[in-house]
CSV table of C-alpha atoms and ligand atoms in Angstrom, one decimal:
chain,number,residue,atom,x,y,z
A,7,MET,CA,21.0,-19.7,-12.3
A,8,ASN,CA,20.8,-16.0,-13.3
A,9,ALA,CA,20.0,-14.3,-10.0
A,10,THR,CA,20.0,-10.6,-11.0
A,11,VAL,CA,18.0,-8.5,-8.6
A,12,ILE,CA,14.9,-6.9,-10.2
A,13,ASP,CA,14.3,-3.6,-8.4
A,14,PRO,CA,10.9,-2.1,-7.5
A,15,GLY,CA,9.6,0.0,-10.4
A,16,ALA,CA,10.1,-2.8,-12.9
A,17,THR,CA,7.1,-4.5,-14.5
A,18,LEU,CA,6.5,-8.2,-13.6
A,19,GLY,CA,4.4,-10.4,-15.8
A,20,VAL,CA,2.0,-13.1,-14.7
A,21,LEU,CA,0.4,-15.7,-16.9
A,22,GLY,CA,-3.1,-16.4,-15.7
A,23,GLY,CA,-5.4,-13.9,-14.2
A,24,GLY,CA,-7.4,-15.8,-11.6
A,25,GLN,CA,-7.6,-15.0,-7.9
A,26,LEU,CA,-4.0,-16.3,-7.4
A,27,GLY,CA,-2.8,-13.9,-10.1
A,28,ALA,CA,-4.8,-11.1,-8.5
A,29,MET,CA,-3.2,-11.8,-5.1
A,30,PHE,CA,0.3,-11.9,-6.6
A,31,ALA,CA,-0.4,-8.6,-8.4
A,32,THR,CA,-1.6,-7.0,-5.2
A,33,ALA,CA,1.5,-8.1,-3.3
A,34,ALA,CA,3.8,-6.9,-6.2
A,35,ARG,CA,2.1,-3.5,-6.4
A,36,ARG,CA,2.5,-3.1,-2.7
A,37,MET,CA,6.2,-3.7,-3.1
A,38,GLY,CA,6.4,-1.0,-5.8
A,39,TYR,CA,6.3,-3.1,-9.0
A,40,ALA,CA,4.1,-2.7,-12.0
A,41,ILE,CA,2.1,-5.7,-13.3
A,42,ALA,CA,1.3,-7.1,-16.7
A,43,VAL,CA,-1.4,-9.8,-16.6
A,44,TRP,CA,-1.9,-12.1,-19.5
A,45,ASP,CA,-5.2,-14.0,-19.6
A,46,PRO,CA,-7.5,-14.5,-22.5
A,47,ASP,CA,-10.5,-14.1,-20.3
A,48,PRO,CA,-11.5,-10.4,-20.0
A,49,GLU,CA,-13.4,-11.2,-16.8
A,50,ALA,CA,-10.3,-12.7,-15.1
A,51,PRO,CA,-10.0,-11.1,-11.6
A,52,ALA,CA,-6.4,-10.1,-11.9
A,53,HIS,CA,-7.0,-7.7,-14.8
A,54,ARG,CA,-8.4,-5.3,-12.2
A,55,PHE,CA,-5.0,-5.1,-10.5
A,56,ALA,CA,-3.0,-4.9,-13.7
A,57,ASP,CA,-1.0,-1.9,-15.1
A,58,HIS,CA,-1.1,-3.7,-18.4
A,59,SER,CA,-3.7,-6.3,-19.4
A,60,LEU,CA,-3.2,-8.6,-22.3
A,61,ILE,CA,-6.5,-10.3,-23.2
A,62,LYS,CA,-5.1,-12.5,-25.9
A,63,SER,CA,-4.8,-16.2,-26.5
A,64,PHE,CA,-1.6,-17.8,-25.1
A,65,THR,CA,-0.7,-18.9,-28.6
A,66,ASP,CA,-0.8,-15.4,-30.1
A,67,SER,CA,2.8,-14.6,-31.1
A,68,ASP,CA,2.2,-10.8,-31.4
A,69,ALA,CA,0.9,-10.9,-27.8
A,70,ARG,CA,4.0,-12.7,-26.7
A,71,LYS,CA,6.3,-10.1,-28.3
A,72,ASP,CA,4.2,-7.3,-26.7
A,73,PHE,CA,4.4,-9.1,-23.3
A,74,THR,CA,8.1,-9.7,-23.5
A,75,ARG,CA,8.8,-6.1,-24.4
A,76,ARG,CA,7.0,-4.9,-21.3
A,77,VAL,CA,8.2,-7.3,-18.5
A,78,ARG,CA,11.4,-7.9,-16.7
A,79,ALA,CA,10.5,-11.3,-15.3
A,80,VAL,CA,7.5,-13.7,-15.6
A,81,THR,CA,5.7,-16.1,-13.2
A,82,TYR,CA,2.4,-17.9,-13.5
A,83,GLU,CA,-0.5,-18.4,-11.2
A,84,TRP,CA,-1.2,-22.0,-12.0
A,85,GLU,CA,0.4,-25.0,-13.7
A,86,ASN,CA,-2.0,-25.3,-16.7
A,87,VAL,CA,-0.4,-22.4,-18.6
A,88,PRO,CA,1.5,-23.6,-21.7
A,89,ALA,CA,5.0,-24.8,-20.9
A,90,ASP,CA,6.0,-24.1,-24.6
A,91,LEU,CA,5.0,-20.4,-24.0
A,92,CYS,CA,7.1,-20.3,-20.9
A,93,GLU,CA,10.1,-21.8,-22.7
A,94,GLN,CA,9.8,-19.2,-25.5
A,95,LEU,CA,9.5,-16.4,-22.9
A,96,GLU,CA,12.6,-17.7,-21.2
A,97,HIS,CA,14.8,-16.8,-24.2
A,98,GLU,CA,14.0,-13.2,-23.4
A,99,VAL,CA,13.3,-12.9,-19.6
A,100,PRO,CA,13.6,-15.0,-16.5
A,101,VAL,CA,10.6,-17.2,-15.9
A,102,ARG,CA,10.3,-18.6,-12.3
A,103,PRO,CA,9.6,-21.5,-11.8
A,104,SER,CA,11.3,-22.5,-15.1
A,105,SER,CA,9.5,-24.2,-18.0
A,106,ARG,CA,11.5,-27.3,-17.2
A,107,VAL,CA,10.0,-27.5,-13.7
A,108,LEU,CA,6.6,-26.6,-15.1
A,109,ARG,CA,6.8,-29.4,-17.7
A,110,VAL,CA,7.5,-32.0,-15.0
A,111,ILE,CA,4.8,-30.8,-12.7
A,112,GLN,CA,2.0,-30.1,-15.2
A,113,ASP,CA,1.8,-33.8,-16.2
A,114,ARG,CA,0.6,-35.9,-13.2
A,115,ILE,CA,2.4,-39.0,-14.6
A,116,GLU,CA,5.7,-37.2,-15.2
A,117,GLN,CA,5.5,-35.6,-11.8
A,118,LYS,CA,4.9,-38.9,-10.0
A,119,ILE,CA,7.6,-40.7,-12.0
A,120,PHE,CA,10.1,-37.9,-11.1
A,121,LEU,CA,9.3,-37.9,-7.4
A,122,ARG,CA,9.4,-41.7,-7.2
A,123,ALA,CA,12.7,-41.8,-9.1
A,124,HIS,CA,14.1,-39.5,-6.5
A,125,GLY,CA,13.1,-41.7,-3.6
A,126,LEU,CA,10.0,-39.6,-2.5
A,127,ALA,CA,7.0,-41.7,-1.5
A,128,VAL,CA,3.9,-41.3,-3.8
A,129,PRO,CA,0.7,-43.4,-4.0
A,130,ALA,CA,1.0,-46.5,-6.2
A,131,PHE,CA,-0.3,-45.7,-9.7
A,132,SER,CA,-0.8,-47.1,-13.2
A,133,VAL,CA,-0.6,-45.2,-16.5
A,134,LEU,CA,-3.4,-45.5,-19.1
A,135,SER,CA,-2.8,-44.5,-22.7
A,136,SER,CA,-6.3,-45.4,-23.9
A,137,PRO,CA,-9.7,-45.6,-22.2
A,138,GLU,CA,-10.0,-49.3,-23.0
A,139,GLU,CA,-7.1,-50.0,-20.6
A,140,LEU,CA,-9.3,-48.9,-17.7
A,141,SER,CA,-10.9,-52.3,-17.0
A,142,ARG,CA,-7.5,-54.1,-17.1
A,143,HIS,CA,-6.4,-52.5,-13.9
A,144,ALA,CA,-8.6,-54.3,-11.4
A,145,LEU,CA,-5.5,-55.4,-9.6
A,146,LEU,CA,-5.3,-52.2,-7.8
A,147,GLY,CA,-8.6,-53.1,-6.1
A,148,TYR,CA,-11.5,-50.8,-5.7
A,149,PRO,CA,-12.3,-48.0,-5.1
A,150,GLN,CA,-9.9,-46.4,-7.5
A,151,VAL,CA,-9.5,-42.9,-8.9
A,152,CYS,CA,-8.7,-42.1,-12.6
A,153,LYS,CA,-7.3,-38.7,-13.3
A,154,THR,CA,-6.4,-36.9,-16.6
A,155,ALA,CA,-2.6,-36.6,-16.7
A,156,THR,CA,-2.9,-32.9,-17.7
A,157,ALA,CA,-5.1,-29.9,-17.2
A,158,GLY,CA,-7.1,-31.2,-14.2
A,159,TYR,CA,-7.7,-29.0,-11.1
A,160,ASP,CA,-10.1,-28.7,-8.1
A,161,GLY,CA,-11.1,-32.4,-8.7
A,162,LYS,CA,-12.0,-31.7,-12.3
A,163,GLY,CA,-10.8,-34.4,-14.8
A,164,GLN,CA,-11.1,-37.1,-12.1
A,165,TRP,CA,-13.4,-40.1,-11.8
A,166,LYS,CA,-13.8,-42.2,-8.7
A,167,ILE,CA,-14.4,-45.8,-9.6
A,168,GLY,CA,-16.4,-47.7,-7.0
A,169,ARG,CA,-16.4,-51.2,-8.5
A,170,ALA,CA,-15.3,-53.0,-11.7
A,171,GLU,CA,-18.8,-52.7,-13.2
A,172,ASP,CA,-18.3,-48.9,-13.3
A,173,CYS,CA,-15.4,-49.1,-15.7
A,174,ALA,CA,-17.4,-49.3,-18.9
A,175,ALA,CA,-19.3,-46.1,-18.2
A,176,ILE,CA,-16.2,-44.2,-17.1
A,177,ALA,CA,-14.2,-45.4,-20.2
A,178,GLN,CA,-17.0,-43.9,-22.3
A,179,GLU,CA,-16.6,-40.6,-20.4
A,180,LEU,CA,-12.8,-40.7,-20.9
A,181,THR,CA,-13.4,-41.3,-24.7
A,182,ARG,CA,-15.8,-38.4,-24.8
A,183,THR,CA,-13.5,-35.9,-23.1
A,184,MET,CA,-10.1,-37.1,-24.5
A,185,ARG,CA,-7.9,-34.9,-26.6
A,186,PRO,CA,-5.0,-36.0,-28.9
A,187,GLY,CA,-2.3,-37.5,-26.8
A,188,SER,CA,-4.5,-37.8,-23.7
A,189,ARG,CA,-3.2,-40.1,-20.9
A,190,TRP,CA,-4.6,-40.9,-17.5
A,191,ILE,CA,-3.3,-42.0,-14.2
A,192,LEU,CA,-5.1,-44.6,-12.0
A,193,GLU,CA,-4.6,-44.7,-8.3
A,194,GLU,CA,-6.0,-46.7,-5.4
A,195,TRP,CA,-8.6,-44.5,-3.5
A,196,LEU,CA,-6.5,-44.1,-0.3
A,197,PRO,CA,-8.0,-44.4,3.1
A,198,PHE,CA,-5.8,-41.6,4.4
A,199,GLU,CA,-6.2,-40.3,8.0
A,200,ARG,CA,-5.6,-36.6,7.0
A,201,GLU,CA,-4.8,-34.4,4.1
A,202,LEU,CA,-1.9,-32.1,4.7
A,203,SER,CA,0.0,-29.5,2.8
A,204,ILE,CA,3.0,-27.3,3.2
A,205,LEU,CA,4.5,-24.3,1.4
A,206,VAL,CA,8.2,-24.2,0.5
A,207,VAL,CA,9.8,-21.1,-1.1
A,208,ARG,CA,13.1,-21.4,-2.9
A,209,GLY,CA,15.1,-18.5,-4.2
A,210,ALA,CA,17.2,-18.4,-7.4
A,211,ASP,CA,20.1,-18.4,-4.9
A,212,GLU,CA,18.8,-21.6,-3.5
A,213,ALA,CA,17.8,-20.1,-0.1
A,214,MET,CA,14.7,-21.8,1.3
A,215,ARG,CA,11.8,-21.0,3.6
A,216,THR,CA,9.3,-23.5,4.9
A,217,TYR,CA,5.8,-22.6,6.2
A,218,PRO,CA,4.0,-24.5,8.9
A,219,LEU,CA,2.2,-27.8,8.0
A,220,VAL,CA,-1.5,-27.3,7.5
A,221,GLU,CA,-4.5,-29.7,7.5
A,222,ASN,CA,-7.0,-29.6,4.6
A,223,VAL,CA,-10.5,-30.8,4.2
A,224,HIS,CA,-11.7,-31.5,0.6
A,225,GLU,CA,-15.2,-32.3,-0.6
A,226,ASP,CA,-15.7,-33.6,-4.2
A,227,GLY,CA,-12.0,-33.0,-4.9
A,228,ILE,CA,-12.2,-29.3,-4.0
A,229,LEU,CA,-10.6,-27.6,-1.0
A,230,ARG,CA,-13.2,-26.5,1.6
A,231,GLN,CA,-11.1,-25.8,4.7
A,232,THR,CA,-7.6,-25.4,5.9
A,233,MET,CA,-6.4,-25.3,9.5
A,234,VAL,CA,-3.0,-24.0,10.5
A,235,PRO,CA,-1.0,-25.4,12.3
A,236,ALA,CA,-2.0,-29.0,11.5
A,237,ASP,CA,-3.0,-31.1,14.6
A,238,VAL,CA,-0.3,-33.8,14.1
A,239,PRO,CA,2.7,-35.0,16.1
A,240,ALA,CA,5.9,-32.9,15.7
A,241,SER,CA,7.5,-36.0,14.1
A,242,VAL,CA,4.9,-35.9,11.3
A,243,ALA,CA,5.3,-32.2,10.8
A,244,ASP,CA,9.1,-32.5,10.6
A,245,GLN,CA,8.9,-35.4,8.2
A,246,ALA,CA,6.4,-33.5,5.9
A,247,ALA,CA,8.7,-30.5,5.9
A,248,ALA,CA,11.7,-32.6,5.0
A,249,MET,CA,9.9,-34.4,2.2
A,250,ALA,CA,8.6,-31.1,0.8
A,251,ARG,CA,12.0,-29.4,0.9
A,252,GLU,CA,13.5,-32.5,-0.7
A,253,ALA,CA,10.9,-32.4,-3.5
A,254,VAL,CA,11.5,-28.7,-4.3
A,255,GLN,CA,15.3,-29.0,-4.1
A,256,THR,CA,15.2,-32.1,-6.3
A,257,LEU,CA,13.1,-30.2,-8.9
A,258,ASP,CA,15.7,-27.4,-8.6
A,259,GLY,CA,12.7,-25.0,-8.5
A,260,ALA,CA,12.8,-21.3,-7.9
A,261,GLY,CA,9.6,-19.8,-6.6
A,262,VAL,CA,6.7,-20.8,-4.3
A,263,PHE,CA,5.7,-24.4,-4.2
A,264,CYS,CA,3.0,-26.3,-2.3
A,265,VAL,CA,3.3,-29.9,-1.5
A,266,GLU,CA,0.1,-31.8,-0.9
A,267,LEU,CA,0.4,-35.0,1.3
A,268,PHE,CA,-1.7,-37.8,2.5
A,269,LEU,CA,-1.1,-39.0,6.1
A,270,MET,CA,-1.7,-42.7,6.2
A,271,ALA,CA,-2.4,-44.9,9.2
A,272,GLY,CA,0.8,-45.4,11.2
A,273,GLY,CA,2.2,-42.0,10.3
A,274,ARG,CA,3.4,-42.8,6.8
A,275,LEU,CA,3.3,-39.8,4.4
A,276,LEU,CA,2.8,-39.9,0.7
A,277,ILE,CA,3.1,-36.9,-1.7
A,278,ASN,CA,-0.2,-36.4,-3.6
A,279,GLU,CA,1.1,-33.6,-5.8
A,280,VAL,CA,3.3,-30.5,-6.0
A,281,ALA,CA,2.0,-27.2,-7.2
A,282,PRO,CA,4.6,-24.7,-8.6
A,283,ARG,CA,2.9,-21.7,-7.3
A,284,PRO,CA,1.0,-20.2,-4.3
A,285,HIS,CA,-1.8,-22.5,-3.2
A,286,ASN,CA,-5.4,-22.1,-1.9
A,287,SER,CA,-4.3,-23.9,1.3
A,288,GLY,CA,-1.7,-21.2,1.8
A,289,HIS,CA,-4.1,-18.3,1.8
A,290,TYR,CA,-4.0,-18.2,5.6
A,291,SER,CA,-0.5,-16.6,5.1
A,292,LEU,CA,-2.1,-13.4,3.9
A,293,ASP,CA,-3.6,-12.7,7.3
A,294,ALA,CA,-1.7,-14.9,9.7
A,295,CYS,CA,2.0,-14.6,8.7
A,296,THR,CA,4.6,-12.0,8.7
A,297,VAL,CA,5.2,-12.5,4.9
A,298,SER,CA,2.5,-14.1,2.7
A,299,GLN,CA,3.0,-16.7,0.0
A,300,PHE,CA,2.3,-14.1,-2.6
A,301,GLU,CA,4.9,-11.7,-1.3
A,302,GLN,CA,7.4,-14.6,-1.3
A,303,GLN,CA,6.4,-15.2,-5.0
A,304,VAL,CA,7.4,-11.6,-5.7
A,305,ARG,CA,10.6,-11.9,-3.7
A,306,ALA,CA,11.7,-15.2,-5.3
A,307,LEU,CA,10.8,-13.8,-8.8
A,308,CYS,CA,12.8,-10.7,-8.3
A,309,CYS,CA,15.8,-12.4,-6.5
A,310,LEU,CA,15.1,-10.4,-3.3
A,311,PRO,CA,15.9,-11.9,0.1
A,312,LEU,CA,13.1,-14.3,1.0
A,313,GLY,CA,10.9,-13.2,3.9
A,314,GLU,CA,10.7,-14.4,7.4
A,315,VAL,CA,8.1,-17.1,7.9
A,316,ARG,CA,6.4,-16.6,11.2
A,317,LEU,CA,2.9,-17.7,12.1
A,318,LEU,CA,1.4,-14.8,14.0
A,319,SER,CA,-1.8,-16.7,14.9
A,320,PRO,CA,-3.5,-20.0,14.5
A,321,ALA,CA,-6.1,-19.8,11.7
A,322,VAL,CA,-8.8,-21.7,9.8
A,323,MET,CA,-9.6,-20.7,6.2
A,324,LEU,CA,-13.0,-21.5,4.7
A,325,ASN,CA,-13.5,-21.3,1.0
A,326,LEU,CA,-16.6,-19.7,-0.4
A,327,ILE,CA,-17.5,-21.9,-3.3
A,328,GLY,CA,-20.2,-21.4,-5.9
A,329,ASP,CA,-23.3,-19.8,-4.4
A,330,HIS,CA,-21.7,-19.8,-0.9
A,331,VAL,CA,-20.6,-16.4,-2.0
A,332,LEU,CA,-24.1,-15.2,-1.9
A,333,LEU,CA,-25.0,-16.9,1.3
A,334,ALA,CA,-21.8,-15.5,2.9
A,335,THR,CA,-22.0,-12.0,1.6
A,336,VAL,CA,-25.6,-10.9,2.2
A,337,SER,CA,-26.9,-9.8,5.6
A,338,PRO,CA,-26.9,-11.1,8.2
A,339,ALA,CA,-23.9,-13.3,7.4
A,340,VAL,CA,-21.7,-10.6,6.3
A,341,GLN,CA,-22.6,-8.4,9.2
A,342,ASP,CA,-21.8,-11.2,11.6
A,343,LEU,CA,-18.5,-11.7,9.9
A,344,LEU,CA,-17.6,-8.1,10.0
A,345,ARG,CA,-18.3,-8.0,13.7
A,346,GLU,CA,-16.5,-11.3,14.4
A,347,PRO,CA,-13.0,-10.6,16.0
A,348,GLY,CA,-10.3,-12.3,13.9
A,349,ALA,CA,-12.5,-12.9,10.8
A,350,VAL,CA,-11.0,-11.6,7.5
A,351,VAL,CA,-13.1,-11.7,4.3
A,352,HIS,CA,-11.6,-12.0,0.8
A,353,LEU,CA,-13.9,-11.8,-2.2
A,354,TYR,CA,-12.4,-12.4,-5.7
A,355,GLY,CA,-14.8,-10.1,-7.6
A,356,LYS,CA,-15.9,-12.8,-10.0
A,357,HIS,CA,-19.2,-11.9,-11.7
A,358,VAL,CA,-20.3,-15.3,-12.8
A,359,ILE,CA,-21.2,-17.8,-10.1
A,360,ARG,CA,-20.8,-21.5,-11.1
A,361,PRO,CA,-21.0,-24.6,-9.0
A,362,LYS,CA,-17.5,-25.5,-7.6
A,363,ARG,CA,-16.1,-22.1,-8.6
A,364,LYS,CA,-13.9,-20.5,-6.0
A,365,MET,CA,-15.4,-17.1,-5.3
A,366,GLY,CA,-13.7,-16.0,-2.1
A,367,HIS,CA,-12.5,-17.2,1.3
A,368,ILE,CA,-12.6,-16.2,5.0
A,369,SER,CA,-9.7,-16.5,7.4
A,370,PHE,CA,-10.7,-17.0,11.1
A,371,LEU,CA,-7.8,-16.1,13.4
A,372,ALA,CA,-7.9,-17.1,17.1
A,373,GLY,CA,-5.7,-17.9,20.1
A,374,THR,CA,-5.7,-21.6,19.4
A,375,PRO,CA,-6.4,-23.8,16.3
A,376,ALA,CA,-9.4,-25.3,18.2
A,377,GLU,CA,-10.9,-21.8,18.7
A,378,ALA,CA,-10.4,-20.9,15.1
A,379,LEU,CA,-12.0,-24.2,14.1
A,380,ALA,CA,-15.0,-23.5,16.4
A,381,LYS,CA,-15.5,-20.1,14.8
A,382,ALA,CA,-15.3,-21.5,11.3
A,383,SER,CA,-17.6,-24.4,12.1
A,384,ALA,CA,-20.1,-22.1,13.7
A,385,PHE,CA,-20.1,-19.9,10.6
A,386,ARG,CA,-20.2,-22.9,8.3
A,387,SER,CA,-23.1,-24.6,9.9
A,388,ARG,CA,-25.1,-21.3,10.2
A,389,PHE,CA,-24.6,-20.0,6.7
A,390,LEU,CA,-23.1,-22.5,4.3
A,391,PRO,CA,-24.7,-25.7,3.1
A,392,THR,CA,-22.4,-28.7,2.8
A,393,ARG,CA,-22.5,-28.8,-1.0
A,394,SER,CA,-22.4,-26.0,-3.5
B,14,LIG,P1,-6.3,-31.6,-8.1
B,14,LIG,O1,-5.3,-31.2,-9.1
B,14,LIG,O2,-7.7,-31.5,-8.6
B,14,LIG,O3,-6.1,-30.9,-6.7
B,14,LIG,P2,-5.7,-34.0,-6.6
B,14,LIG,O4,-5.0,-35.2,-7.1
B,14,LIG,O5,-5.0,-33.2,-5.5
B,14,LIG,O6,-6.1,-33.2,-7.9
B,14,LIG,O7,-7.1,-34.5,-6.1
B,14,LIG,C1,-8.1,-33.7,-5.5
B,14,LIG,C2,-8.5,-34.3,-4.2
B,14,LIG,O8,-9.1,-35.6,-4.4
B,14,LIG,C3,-7.4,-34.6,-3.2
B,14,LIG,O9,-7.1,-33.5,-2.4
B,14,LIG,C4,-8.1,-35.7,-2.3
B,14,LIG,O10,-9.1,-35.2,-1.4
B,14,LIG,C5,-8.8,-36.5,-3.4
B,14,LIG,N1,-8.0,-37.6,-3.9
B,14,LIG,C6,-7.1,-37.5,-5.0
B,14,LIG,N2,-6.5,-38.7,-5.2
B,14,LIG,C7,-6.9,-39.5,-4.2
B,14,LIG,C8,-6.6,-40.8,-3.8
B,14,LIG,N3,-5.7,-41.6,-4.5
B,14,LIG,N4,-7.2,-41.4,-2.7
B,14,LIG,C9,-8.1,-40.6,-2.0
B,14,LIG,N5,-8.4,-39.4,-2.3
B,14,LIG,C10,-7.8,-38.8,-3.4
B,15,LIG,MG1,-4.6,-31.2,-5.3
């Protein structure tokens, strides 16, 4: 692997300009780099932190040439950027994680086949190549979940199937939303005990850093809350860390990765998915760690030494989703938050509020995870409705 150090002063490129791109840009600028953000959406939050904004389609070849001329290295803020583009960029500049890793990860089917082939436990699944195949998979039992192989996120592109009778309506929905080459993955809806995740950073020199295991709560497929550290036995945390490191090593990935896991009854762990980038469940690291996931993304991209991973405080992160952002940012909620010891507010500056859109988050830091949870729960029950 080409592991030439990229010194501060250089321009780093990021594909995708959402909040993850914005937090990467902020970390990179603090470390002395300039930033080029490429996102077709002029309203994308990261443009506000960019030295160069490219507001062009990802298929625009002039934009690609312009971007390549400006940047010394490229990363991306989520896995749904075109792998073909990353591969083309790779001819000119380092892209981390590589297009090869991105291709495996951005297709749920390829990702699960890869992990399973390398001995990593994943949920049982079936592959659908056409919507009509949906009803032939009753063997898995119900409930099941059907997910698009590509381009899904935050529970989008997923359908929970409660009973065999629901298949016809969902098959229609798959037909309505399908694109050429669409495939889907079908999984049993698992009665997991907890959802967990863990960040692993791997440098181009193959050095690794592992963050503490965290515990996540999702509603409607979207992350609501993360608690760090997870309240699980040390044996579970050790096993999760070992599986996550193995997954990233096997992928031969360079960059920040997040491994999402299901903890099943009896302590068995299954990998739900791997993200080739900083993750919403790692936002606690901005306020509660020596070095955040975004700073590690910069370090890994630039072949700098990876940072020490030390949890400075237990924390609970609450997402502000949809119109939560209004409820949480008008008096008296915001005044309470600003007075609350250990509460840190992050707002992404998105102008348009949509249901299920991530608008910001709050980290609650406290002496113990239970205290952090109590603070988050008190805020949540006072100011945020359960759905948004
Ligand atoms: P996304 O890319 O949208 O994050 P995931 O596969 O992680 O897709 O699904 C989102 C959430 O939906 C998960 O975090 C979990 O809460 C729930 N979920 C997904 N698959 C299953 C499953 N097989 N059984 C139970 N819950 C699931
Ligand atoms: Mg997920």
